[in-house]
GROMACS .gro file of C-alpha atoms in nm:
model
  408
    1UNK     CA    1 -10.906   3.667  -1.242
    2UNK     CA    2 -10.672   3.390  -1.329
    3UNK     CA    3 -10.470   3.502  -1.683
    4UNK     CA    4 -10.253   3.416  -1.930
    5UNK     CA    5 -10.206   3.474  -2.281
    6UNK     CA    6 -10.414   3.238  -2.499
    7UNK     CA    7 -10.288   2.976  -2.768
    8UNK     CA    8 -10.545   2.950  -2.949
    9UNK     CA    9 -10.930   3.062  -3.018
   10UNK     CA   10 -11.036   2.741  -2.730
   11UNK     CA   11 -10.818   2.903  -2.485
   12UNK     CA   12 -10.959   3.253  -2.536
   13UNK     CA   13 -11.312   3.134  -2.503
   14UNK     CA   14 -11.207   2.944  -2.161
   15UNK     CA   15 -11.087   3.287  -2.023
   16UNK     CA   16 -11.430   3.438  -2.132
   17UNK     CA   17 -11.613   3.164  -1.885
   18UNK     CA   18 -11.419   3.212  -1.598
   19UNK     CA   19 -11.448   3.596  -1.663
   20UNK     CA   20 -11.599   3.766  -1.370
   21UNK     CA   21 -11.746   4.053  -1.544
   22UNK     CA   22 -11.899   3.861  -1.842
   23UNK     CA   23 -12.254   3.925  -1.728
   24UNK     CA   24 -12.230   4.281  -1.820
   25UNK     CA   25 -12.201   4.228  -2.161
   26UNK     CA   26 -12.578   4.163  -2.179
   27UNK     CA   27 -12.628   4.533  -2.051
   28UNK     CA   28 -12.555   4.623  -2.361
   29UNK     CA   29 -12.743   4.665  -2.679
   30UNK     CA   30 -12.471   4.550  -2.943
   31UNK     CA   31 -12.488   4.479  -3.293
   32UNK     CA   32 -12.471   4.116  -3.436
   33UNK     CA   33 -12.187   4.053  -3.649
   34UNK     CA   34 -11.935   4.326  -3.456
   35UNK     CA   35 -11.663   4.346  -3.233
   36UNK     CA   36 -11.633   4.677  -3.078
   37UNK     CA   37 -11.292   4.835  -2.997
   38UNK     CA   38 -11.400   5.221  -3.018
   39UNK     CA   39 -11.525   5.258  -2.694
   40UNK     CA   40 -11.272   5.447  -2.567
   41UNK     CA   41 -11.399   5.702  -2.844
   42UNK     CA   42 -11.767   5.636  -2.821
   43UNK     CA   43 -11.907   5.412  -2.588
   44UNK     CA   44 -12.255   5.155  -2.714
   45UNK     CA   45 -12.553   5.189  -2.617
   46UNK     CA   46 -12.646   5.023  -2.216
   47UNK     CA   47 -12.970   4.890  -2.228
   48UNK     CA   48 -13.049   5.153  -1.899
   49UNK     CA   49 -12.959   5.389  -2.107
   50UNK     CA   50 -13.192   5.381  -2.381
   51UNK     CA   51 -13.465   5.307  -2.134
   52UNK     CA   52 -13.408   5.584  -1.955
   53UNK     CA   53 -13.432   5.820  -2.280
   54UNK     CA   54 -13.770   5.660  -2.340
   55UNK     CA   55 -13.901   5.766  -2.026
   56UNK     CA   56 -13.781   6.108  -2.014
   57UNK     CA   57 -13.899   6.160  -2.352
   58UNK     CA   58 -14.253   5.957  -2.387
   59UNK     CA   59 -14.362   6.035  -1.991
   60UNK     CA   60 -14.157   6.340  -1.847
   61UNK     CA   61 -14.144   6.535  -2.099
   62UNK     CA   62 -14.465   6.449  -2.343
   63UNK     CA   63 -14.682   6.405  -2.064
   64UNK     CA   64 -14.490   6.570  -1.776
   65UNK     CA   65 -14.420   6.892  -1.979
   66UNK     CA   66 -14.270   7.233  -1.793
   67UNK     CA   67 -14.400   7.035  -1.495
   68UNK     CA   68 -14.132   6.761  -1.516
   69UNK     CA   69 -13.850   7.019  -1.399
   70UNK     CA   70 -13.985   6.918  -1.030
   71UNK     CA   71 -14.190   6.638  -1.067
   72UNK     CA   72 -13.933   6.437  -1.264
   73UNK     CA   73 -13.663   6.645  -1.005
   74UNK     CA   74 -13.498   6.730  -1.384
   75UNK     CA   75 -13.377   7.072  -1.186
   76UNK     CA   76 -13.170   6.796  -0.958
   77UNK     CA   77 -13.052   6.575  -1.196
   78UNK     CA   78 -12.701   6.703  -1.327
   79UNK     CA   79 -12.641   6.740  -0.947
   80UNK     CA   80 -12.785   6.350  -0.872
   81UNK     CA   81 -12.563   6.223  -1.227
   82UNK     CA   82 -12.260   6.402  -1.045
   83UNK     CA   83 -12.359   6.164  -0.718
   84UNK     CA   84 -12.386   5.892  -0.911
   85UNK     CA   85 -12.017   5.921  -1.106
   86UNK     CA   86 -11.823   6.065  -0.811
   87UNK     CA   87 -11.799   5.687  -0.679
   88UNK     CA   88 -11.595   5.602  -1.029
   89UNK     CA   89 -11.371   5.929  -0.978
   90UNK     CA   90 -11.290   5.850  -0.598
   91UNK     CA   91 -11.457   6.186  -0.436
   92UNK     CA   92 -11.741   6.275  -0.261
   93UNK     CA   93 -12.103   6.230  -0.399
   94UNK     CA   94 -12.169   6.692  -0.324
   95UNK     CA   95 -11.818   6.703  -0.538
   96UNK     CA   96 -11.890   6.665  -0.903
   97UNK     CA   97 -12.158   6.869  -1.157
   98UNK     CA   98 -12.206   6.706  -1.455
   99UNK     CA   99 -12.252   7.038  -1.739
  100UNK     CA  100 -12.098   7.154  -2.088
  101UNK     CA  101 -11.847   6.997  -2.248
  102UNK     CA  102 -11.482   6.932  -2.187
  103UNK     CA  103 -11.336   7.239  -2.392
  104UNK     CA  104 -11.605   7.458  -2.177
  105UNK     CA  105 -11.538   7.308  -1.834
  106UNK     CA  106 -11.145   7.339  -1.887
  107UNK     CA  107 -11.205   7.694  -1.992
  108UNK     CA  108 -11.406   7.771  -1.694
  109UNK     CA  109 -11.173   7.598  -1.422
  110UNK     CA  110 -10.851   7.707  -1.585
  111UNK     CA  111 -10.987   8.099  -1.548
  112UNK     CA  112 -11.152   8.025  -1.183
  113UNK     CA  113 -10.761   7.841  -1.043
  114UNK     CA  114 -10.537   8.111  -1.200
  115UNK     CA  115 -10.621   8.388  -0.951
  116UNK     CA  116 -10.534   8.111  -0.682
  117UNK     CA  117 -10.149   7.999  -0.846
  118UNK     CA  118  -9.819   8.129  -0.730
  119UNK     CA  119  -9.798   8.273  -1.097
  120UNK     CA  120 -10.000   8.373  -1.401
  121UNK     CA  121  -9.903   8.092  -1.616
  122UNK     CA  122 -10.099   7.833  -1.816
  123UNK     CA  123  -9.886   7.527  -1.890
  124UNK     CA  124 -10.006   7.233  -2.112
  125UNK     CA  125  -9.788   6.955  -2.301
  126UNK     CA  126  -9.749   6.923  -2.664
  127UNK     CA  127  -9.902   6.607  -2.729
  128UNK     CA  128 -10.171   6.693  -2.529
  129UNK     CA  129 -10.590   6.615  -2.694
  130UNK     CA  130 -10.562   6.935  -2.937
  131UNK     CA  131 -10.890   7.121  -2.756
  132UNK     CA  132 -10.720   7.115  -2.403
  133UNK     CA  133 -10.418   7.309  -2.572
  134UNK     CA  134 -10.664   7.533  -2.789
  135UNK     CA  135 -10.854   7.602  -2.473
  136UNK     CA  136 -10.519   7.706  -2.263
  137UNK     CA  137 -10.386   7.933  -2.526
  138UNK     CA  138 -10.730   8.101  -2.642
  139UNK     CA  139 -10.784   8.167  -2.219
  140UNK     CA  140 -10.402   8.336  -2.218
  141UNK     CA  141 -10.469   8.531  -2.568
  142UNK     CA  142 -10.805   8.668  -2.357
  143UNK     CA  143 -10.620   8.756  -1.973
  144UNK     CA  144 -10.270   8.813  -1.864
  145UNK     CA  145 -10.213   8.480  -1.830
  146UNK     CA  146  -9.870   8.394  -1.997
  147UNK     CA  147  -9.907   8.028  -2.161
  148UNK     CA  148  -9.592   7.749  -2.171
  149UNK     CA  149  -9.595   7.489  -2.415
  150UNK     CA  150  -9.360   7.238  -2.278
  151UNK     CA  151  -9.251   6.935  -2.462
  152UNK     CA  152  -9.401   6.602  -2.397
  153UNK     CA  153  -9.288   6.465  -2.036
  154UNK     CA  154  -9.194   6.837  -1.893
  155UNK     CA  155  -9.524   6.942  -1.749
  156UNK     CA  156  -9.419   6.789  -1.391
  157UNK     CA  157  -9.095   7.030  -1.411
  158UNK     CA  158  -9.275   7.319  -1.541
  159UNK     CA  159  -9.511   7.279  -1.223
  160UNK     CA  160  -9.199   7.476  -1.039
  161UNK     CA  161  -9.342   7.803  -1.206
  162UNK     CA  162  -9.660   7.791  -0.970
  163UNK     CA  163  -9.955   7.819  -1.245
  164UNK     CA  164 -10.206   7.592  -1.394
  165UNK     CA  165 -10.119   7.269  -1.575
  166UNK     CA  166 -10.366   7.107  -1.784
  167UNK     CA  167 -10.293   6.763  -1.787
  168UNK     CA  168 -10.419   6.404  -1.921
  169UNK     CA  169 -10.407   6.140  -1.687
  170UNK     CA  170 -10.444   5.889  -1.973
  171UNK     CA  171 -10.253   5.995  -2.277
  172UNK     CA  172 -10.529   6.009  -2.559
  173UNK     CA  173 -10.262   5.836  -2.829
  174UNK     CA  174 -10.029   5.591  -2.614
  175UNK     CA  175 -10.293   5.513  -2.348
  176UNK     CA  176  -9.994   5.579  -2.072
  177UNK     CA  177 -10.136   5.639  -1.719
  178UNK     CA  178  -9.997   5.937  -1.519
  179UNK     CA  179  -9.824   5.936  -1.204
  180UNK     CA  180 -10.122   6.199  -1.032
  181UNK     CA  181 -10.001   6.125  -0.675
  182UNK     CA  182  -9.664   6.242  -0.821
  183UNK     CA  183  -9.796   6.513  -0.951
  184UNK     CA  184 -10.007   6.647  -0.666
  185UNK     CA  185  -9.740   6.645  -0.432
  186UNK     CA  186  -9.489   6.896  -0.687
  187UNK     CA  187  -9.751   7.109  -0.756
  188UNK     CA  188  -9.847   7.164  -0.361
  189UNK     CA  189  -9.512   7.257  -0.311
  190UNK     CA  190  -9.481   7.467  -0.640
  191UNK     CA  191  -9.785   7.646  -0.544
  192UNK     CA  192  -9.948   7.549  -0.860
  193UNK     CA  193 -10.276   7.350  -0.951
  194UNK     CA  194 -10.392   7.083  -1.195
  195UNK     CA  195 -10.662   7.037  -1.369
  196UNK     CA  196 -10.665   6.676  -1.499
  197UNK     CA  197 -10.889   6.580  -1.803
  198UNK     CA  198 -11.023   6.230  -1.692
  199UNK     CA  199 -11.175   6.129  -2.070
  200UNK     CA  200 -11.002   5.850  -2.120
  201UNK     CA  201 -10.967   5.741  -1.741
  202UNK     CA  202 -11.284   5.747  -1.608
  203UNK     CA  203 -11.469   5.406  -1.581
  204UNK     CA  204 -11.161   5.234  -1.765
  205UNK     CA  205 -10.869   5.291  -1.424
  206UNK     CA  206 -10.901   5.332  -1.089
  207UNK     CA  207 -10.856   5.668  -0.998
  208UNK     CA  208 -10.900   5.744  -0.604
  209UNK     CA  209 -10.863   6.104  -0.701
  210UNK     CA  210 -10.911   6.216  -0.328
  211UNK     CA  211 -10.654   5.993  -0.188
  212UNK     CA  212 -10.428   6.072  -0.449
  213UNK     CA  213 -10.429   6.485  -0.343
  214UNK     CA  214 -10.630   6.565  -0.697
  215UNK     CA  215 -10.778   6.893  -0.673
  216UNK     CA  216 -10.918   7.002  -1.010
  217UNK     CA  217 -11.047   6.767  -1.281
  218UNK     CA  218 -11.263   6.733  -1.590
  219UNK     CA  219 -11.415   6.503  -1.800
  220UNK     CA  220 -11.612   6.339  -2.078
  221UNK     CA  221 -11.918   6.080  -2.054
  222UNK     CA  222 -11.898   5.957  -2.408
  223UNK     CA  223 -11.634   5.713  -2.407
  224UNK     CA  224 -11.584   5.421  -2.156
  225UNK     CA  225 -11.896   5.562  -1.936
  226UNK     CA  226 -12.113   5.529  -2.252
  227UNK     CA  227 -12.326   5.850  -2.233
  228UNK     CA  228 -12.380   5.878  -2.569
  229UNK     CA  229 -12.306   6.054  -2.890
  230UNK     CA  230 -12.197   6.421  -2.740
  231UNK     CA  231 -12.315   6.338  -2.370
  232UNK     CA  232 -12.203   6.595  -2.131
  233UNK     CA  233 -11.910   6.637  -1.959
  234UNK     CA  234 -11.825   6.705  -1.605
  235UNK     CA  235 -11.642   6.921  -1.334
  236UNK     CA  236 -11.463   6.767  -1.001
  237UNK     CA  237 -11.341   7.068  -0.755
  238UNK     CA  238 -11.225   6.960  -0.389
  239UNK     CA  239 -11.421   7.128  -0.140
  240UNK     CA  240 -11.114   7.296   0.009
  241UNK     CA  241 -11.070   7.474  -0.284
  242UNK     CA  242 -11.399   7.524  -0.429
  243UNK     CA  243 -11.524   7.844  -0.269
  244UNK     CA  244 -11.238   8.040  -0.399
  245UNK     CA  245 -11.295   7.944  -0.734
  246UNK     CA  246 -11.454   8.225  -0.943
  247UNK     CA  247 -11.670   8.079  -1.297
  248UNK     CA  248 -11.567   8.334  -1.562
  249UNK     CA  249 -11.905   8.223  -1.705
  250UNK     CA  250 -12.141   8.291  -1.416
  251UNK     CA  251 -12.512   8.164  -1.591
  252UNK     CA  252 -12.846   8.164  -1.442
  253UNK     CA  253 -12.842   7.828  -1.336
  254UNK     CA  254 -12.510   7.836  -1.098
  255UNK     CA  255 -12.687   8.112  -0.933
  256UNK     CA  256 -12.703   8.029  -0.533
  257UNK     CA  257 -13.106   8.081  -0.599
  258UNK     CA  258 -13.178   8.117  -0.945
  259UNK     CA  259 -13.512   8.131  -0.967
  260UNK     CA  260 -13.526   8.439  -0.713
  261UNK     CA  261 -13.391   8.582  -1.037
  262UNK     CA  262 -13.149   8.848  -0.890
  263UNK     CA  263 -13.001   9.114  -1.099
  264UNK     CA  264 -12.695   8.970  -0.960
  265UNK     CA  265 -12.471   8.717  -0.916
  266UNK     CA  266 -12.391   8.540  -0.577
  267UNK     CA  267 -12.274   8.167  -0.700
  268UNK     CA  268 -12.416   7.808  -0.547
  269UNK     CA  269 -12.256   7.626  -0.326
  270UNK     CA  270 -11.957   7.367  -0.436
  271UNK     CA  271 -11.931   7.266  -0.805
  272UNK     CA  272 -12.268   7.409  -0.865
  273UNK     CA  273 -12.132   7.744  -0.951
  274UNK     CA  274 -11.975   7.575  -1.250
  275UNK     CA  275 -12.341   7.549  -1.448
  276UNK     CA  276 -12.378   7.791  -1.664
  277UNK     CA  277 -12.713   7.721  -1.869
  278UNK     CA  278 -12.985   7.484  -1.874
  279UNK     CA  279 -12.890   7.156  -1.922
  280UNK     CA  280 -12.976   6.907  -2.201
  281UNK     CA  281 -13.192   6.705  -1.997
  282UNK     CA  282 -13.216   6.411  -2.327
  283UNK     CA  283 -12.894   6.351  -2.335
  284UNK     CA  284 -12.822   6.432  -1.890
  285UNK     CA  285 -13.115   6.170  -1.847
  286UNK     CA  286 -12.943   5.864  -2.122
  287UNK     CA  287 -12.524   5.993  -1.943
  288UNK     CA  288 -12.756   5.925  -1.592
  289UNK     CA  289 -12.896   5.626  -1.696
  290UNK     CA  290 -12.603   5.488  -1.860
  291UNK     CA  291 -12.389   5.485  -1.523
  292UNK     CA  292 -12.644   5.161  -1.366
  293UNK     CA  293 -12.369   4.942  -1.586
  294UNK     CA  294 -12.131   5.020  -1.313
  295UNK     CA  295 -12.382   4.880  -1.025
  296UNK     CA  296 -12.188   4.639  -0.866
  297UNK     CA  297 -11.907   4.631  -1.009
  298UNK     CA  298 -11.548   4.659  -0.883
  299UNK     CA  299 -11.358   4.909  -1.077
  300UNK     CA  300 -11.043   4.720  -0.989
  301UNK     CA  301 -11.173   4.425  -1.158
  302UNK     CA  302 -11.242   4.674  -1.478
  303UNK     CA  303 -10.860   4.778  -1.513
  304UNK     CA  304 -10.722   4.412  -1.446
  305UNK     CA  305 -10.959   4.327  -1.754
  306UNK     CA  306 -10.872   4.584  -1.968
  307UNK     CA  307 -10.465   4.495  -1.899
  308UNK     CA  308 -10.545   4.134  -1.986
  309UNK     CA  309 -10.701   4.237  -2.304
  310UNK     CA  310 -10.479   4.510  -2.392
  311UNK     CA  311 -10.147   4.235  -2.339
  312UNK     CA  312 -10.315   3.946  -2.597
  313UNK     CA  313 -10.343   4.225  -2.847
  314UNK     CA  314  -9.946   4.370  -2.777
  315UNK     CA  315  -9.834   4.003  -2.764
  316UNK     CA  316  -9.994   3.906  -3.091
  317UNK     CA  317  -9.901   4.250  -3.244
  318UNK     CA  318  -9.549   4.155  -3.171
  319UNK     CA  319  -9.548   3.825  -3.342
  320UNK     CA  320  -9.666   4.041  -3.637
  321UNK     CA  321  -9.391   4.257  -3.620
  322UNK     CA  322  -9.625   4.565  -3.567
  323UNK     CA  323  -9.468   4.837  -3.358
  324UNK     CA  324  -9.657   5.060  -3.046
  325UNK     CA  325  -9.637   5.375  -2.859
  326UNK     CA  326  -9.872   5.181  -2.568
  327UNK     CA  327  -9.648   5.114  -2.236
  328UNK     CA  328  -9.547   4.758  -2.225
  329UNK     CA  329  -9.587   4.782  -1.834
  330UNK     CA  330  -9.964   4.718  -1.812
  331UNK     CA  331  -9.996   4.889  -1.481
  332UNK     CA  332  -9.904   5.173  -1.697
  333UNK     CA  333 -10.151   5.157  -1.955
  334UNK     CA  334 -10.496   5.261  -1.962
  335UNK     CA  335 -10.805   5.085  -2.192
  336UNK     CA  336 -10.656   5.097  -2.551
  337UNK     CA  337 -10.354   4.992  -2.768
  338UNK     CA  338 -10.200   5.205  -3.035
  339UNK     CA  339 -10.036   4.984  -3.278
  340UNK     CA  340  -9.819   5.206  -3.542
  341UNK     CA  341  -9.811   5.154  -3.964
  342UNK     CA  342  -9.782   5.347  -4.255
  343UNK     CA  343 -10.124   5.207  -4.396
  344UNK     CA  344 -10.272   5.244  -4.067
  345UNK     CA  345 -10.618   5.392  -4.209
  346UNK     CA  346 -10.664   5.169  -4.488
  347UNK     CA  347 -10.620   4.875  -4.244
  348UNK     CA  348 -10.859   5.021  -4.014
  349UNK     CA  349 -11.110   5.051  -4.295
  350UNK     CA  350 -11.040   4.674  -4.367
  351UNK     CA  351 -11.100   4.567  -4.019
  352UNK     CA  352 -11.434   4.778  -4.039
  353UNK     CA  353 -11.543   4.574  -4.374
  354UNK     CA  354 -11.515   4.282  -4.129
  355UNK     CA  355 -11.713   4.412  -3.853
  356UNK     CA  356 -11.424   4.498  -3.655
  357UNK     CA  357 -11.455   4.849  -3.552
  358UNK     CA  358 -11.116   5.053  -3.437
  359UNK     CA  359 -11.024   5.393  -3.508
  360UNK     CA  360 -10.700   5.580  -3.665
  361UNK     CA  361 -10.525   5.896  -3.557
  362UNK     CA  362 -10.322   6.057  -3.806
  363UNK     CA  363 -10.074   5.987  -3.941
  364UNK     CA  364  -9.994   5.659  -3.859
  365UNK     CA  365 -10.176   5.501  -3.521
  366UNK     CA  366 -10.451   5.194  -3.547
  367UNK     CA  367 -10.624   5.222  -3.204
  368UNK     CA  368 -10.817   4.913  -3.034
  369UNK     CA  369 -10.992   5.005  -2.728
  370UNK     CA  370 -11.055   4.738  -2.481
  371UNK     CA  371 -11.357   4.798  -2.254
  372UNK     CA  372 -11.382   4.537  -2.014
  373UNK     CA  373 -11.796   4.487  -1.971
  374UNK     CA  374 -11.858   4.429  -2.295
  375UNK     CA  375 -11.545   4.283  -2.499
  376UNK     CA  376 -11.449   3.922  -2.451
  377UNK     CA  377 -11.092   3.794  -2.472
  378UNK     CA  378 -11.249   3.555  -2.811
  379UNK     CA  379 -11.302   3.899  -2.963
  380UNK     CA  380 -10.958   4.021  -2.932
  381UNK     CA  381 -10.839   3.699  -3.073
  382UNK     CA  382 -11.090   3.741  -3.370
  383UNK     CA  383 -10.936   4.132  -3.434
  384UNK     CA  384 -10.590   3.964  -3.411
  385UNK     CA  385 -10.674   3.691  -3.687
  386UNK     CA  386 -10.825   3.952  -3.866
  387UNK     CA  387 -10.506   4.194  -3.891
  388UNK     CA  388 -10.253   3.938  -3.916
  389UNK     CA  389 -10.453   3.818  -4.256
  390UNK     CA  390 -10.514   4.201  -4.384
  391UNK     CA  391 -10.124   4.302  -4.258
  392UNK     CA  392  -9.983   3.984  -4.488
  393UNK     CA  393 -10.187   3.976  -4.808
  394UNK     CA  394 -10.223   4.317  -4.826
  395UNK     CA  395 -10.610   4.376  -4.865
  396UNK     CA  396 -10.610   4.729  -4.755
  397UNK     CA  397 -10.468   4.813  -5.087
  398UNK     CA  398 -10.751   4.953  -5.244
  399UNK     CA  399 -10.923   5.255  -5.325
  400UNK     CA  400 -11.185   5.198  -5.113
  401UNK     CA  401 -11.013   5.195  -4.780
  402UNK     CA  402 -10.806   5.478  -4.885
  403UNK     CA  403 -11.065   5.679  -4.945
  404UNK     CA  404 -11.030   5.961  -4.630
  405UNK     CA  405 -11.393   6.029  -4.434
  406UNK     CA  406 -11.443   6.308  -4.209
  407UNK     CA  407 -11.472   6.134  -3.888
  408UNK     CA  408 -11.140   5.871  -3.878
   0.00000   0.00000   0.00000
């Protein structure tokens, strides 16, 4: 795709015609009057997605009833979702389970690859999301497991102790992508594993996670694969490793044949063993459904969108004097920006009164989140307008946008 930074509005609305993945913005069921830059949070609403609800809810399950779990193939589907997303992650289709959430899938694969480390240790970054560190220490508080908290940019070192590092491979706050190849190779030769949380990679990079040597990964569904408000999560294991992996939390449905209902527990085959319960087949059939957006489409083209986007809104942010923590090398950076200010959430709740959606992260970081198939370079040129006029006359400055909600 032919770039360069725009001059003007005309020039951004040229780049939008020639843009090859334009078309998938009408996959989308957006609201008028907003420009969207949260996806990397929370991903809208696909069209396929909703449809998909509808069905499983109106036919399979209103008509269908207990019957649906094999007429509808509902007992399949977390397996047939996994299928479906292992193309995005780089793996084989029998590689990835979609179940739980990310804080329960860490848990579960951090417990299953410490038996198989050089060493008993659980390692994790400080600046790491704040569940994936929560998750390592609460797992060493309950085993032997000792746990390292390393400073920001010393998990690759602290590989050379041989346990389990739990390890972003986009950085939730600067958006910097991770070196996994790098990373692979040190722990192989460490005798330690990784287990990389994908949530804000997948769909948004391209990952190759087999050709890069990745072993152990999680992930959400929520953000740029646009599951849905608390859409499961999943769990990629390589098949050389995955029949020495133990689940500390060995349910029904991970059973090799659960419905001879055994008294005990001999686990499925590859990342099966990794369900636990019955899965929420609502929100499994809109994650499922949600995926068709990605028919067709190159994921390479994806990330070279997402860069383009990402350097209008660092270029303009410059101009503005605004400072961020995002890599300026856009082959480093992932799907959003983090621009830095002191009034960061009252400007975010200024943008908002404008239709611009972003989000803040305390205590200072304005995040816009470029997702290529439905943002169009016009709209980040509309969010730039936008905070230049709120940065210089000040409108933040009132109570309103002060005012602190729950969810920032």
């Amino acid at each position: 795709m032919p770039f360069h930074i725009p001059n003007s509005r005309n020039d951004a609305q040229n780049l939008d015609a020639q843009d090859p993945l334009a078309h998938c913005r009408s996959k989308f069921k957006l609201p008028d009057h907003t420009i969207y830059l949260v996806g990397h949070s929370l991903g809208p609403a696909p069209f396929s997605a909703l449809a998909r609800v509808q069905t499983t809810a109106e036919t399979e399950w209103a008509d269908g009833l207990v019957g649906s779990w094999n007429s509808a193939g509902w007992i399949d589907l977390a397996q047939q979702a996994g299928s479906k997303l292992a193309p995005l992650l780089g793996v084989n289709a029998d590689d990835v389970i979609i179940c739980d959430s990310v804080s329960v899938n860490i848990f579960k694969l951090a417990a299953a690859a410490l038996p198989l480390c050089r060493s008993m240790t659980i390692i994790i970054e400080d600046d790491e999301f704040p569940t994936d560190q929560y998750i390592a220490k609460g797992l060493s508080d309950l085993s032997d497991a000792e746990f390292h908290r390393v400073p920001h940019g010393q998990g690759f070192d602290a590989l050379a102790t041989g346990g389990v590092l739990i390890k972003s491979a986009v950085n939730y706050r600067s958006a910097e992508i991770i070196d996994i190849r790098a990373y692979e190779k040190k722990a192989q030769k460490s005798g330690a594993l990784i287990i990389w949380d994908l949530s804000h990679a997948t769909g948004i990079i391209t990952l190759n996670l087999t050709d890069k040597g990745a072993k152990l990964a999680v992930g959400c569904t929520y953000k740029y694969l646009n599951g849905g408000p608390g859409a499961p999560a999943y769990i990629y294991a390589h098949p050389e490793i995955v029949s020495d992996l133990i689940s500390p939390l060995p349910g029904w449905l991970g059973h090799k044949s659960p419905f001879a209902f055994e008294r005990d527990y001999e686990p499925a085959d590859g990342c099966a063993r990794f369900v636990t319960g019955t899965p929420g087949i609502l929100s499994l059939s809109a994650m499922s459904g949600a995926l068709e957006v990605f028919d067709g489409v190159d994921t390479g083209q994806i990330m070279k969108k997402a860069q383009c986007l990402s350097e209008i809104c660092l270029a303009r942010a410059d101009t503005m004097g605004l400072t961020s923590t995002s890599p300026r090398n856009p082959d480093q950076r992932a799907g959003h920006v983090s621009l830095l200010d002191d009034h960061g959430y009252p400007i975010v709740q200024a943008l908002a009164a404008r239709g611009i959606k972003s989000d803040f992260r305390t205590p200072d970081t304005i995040r816009f989140g470029f997702s290529p198939l439905f943002l169009r370079f016009v709209d980040v040129w509309d969010t730039m307008d936008a905070l230049e006029d709120i940065v210089t006359t000040k409108s933040w400055d009132t109570d309103v946008f002060k005012h602190r909600q729950k969810v920032t």
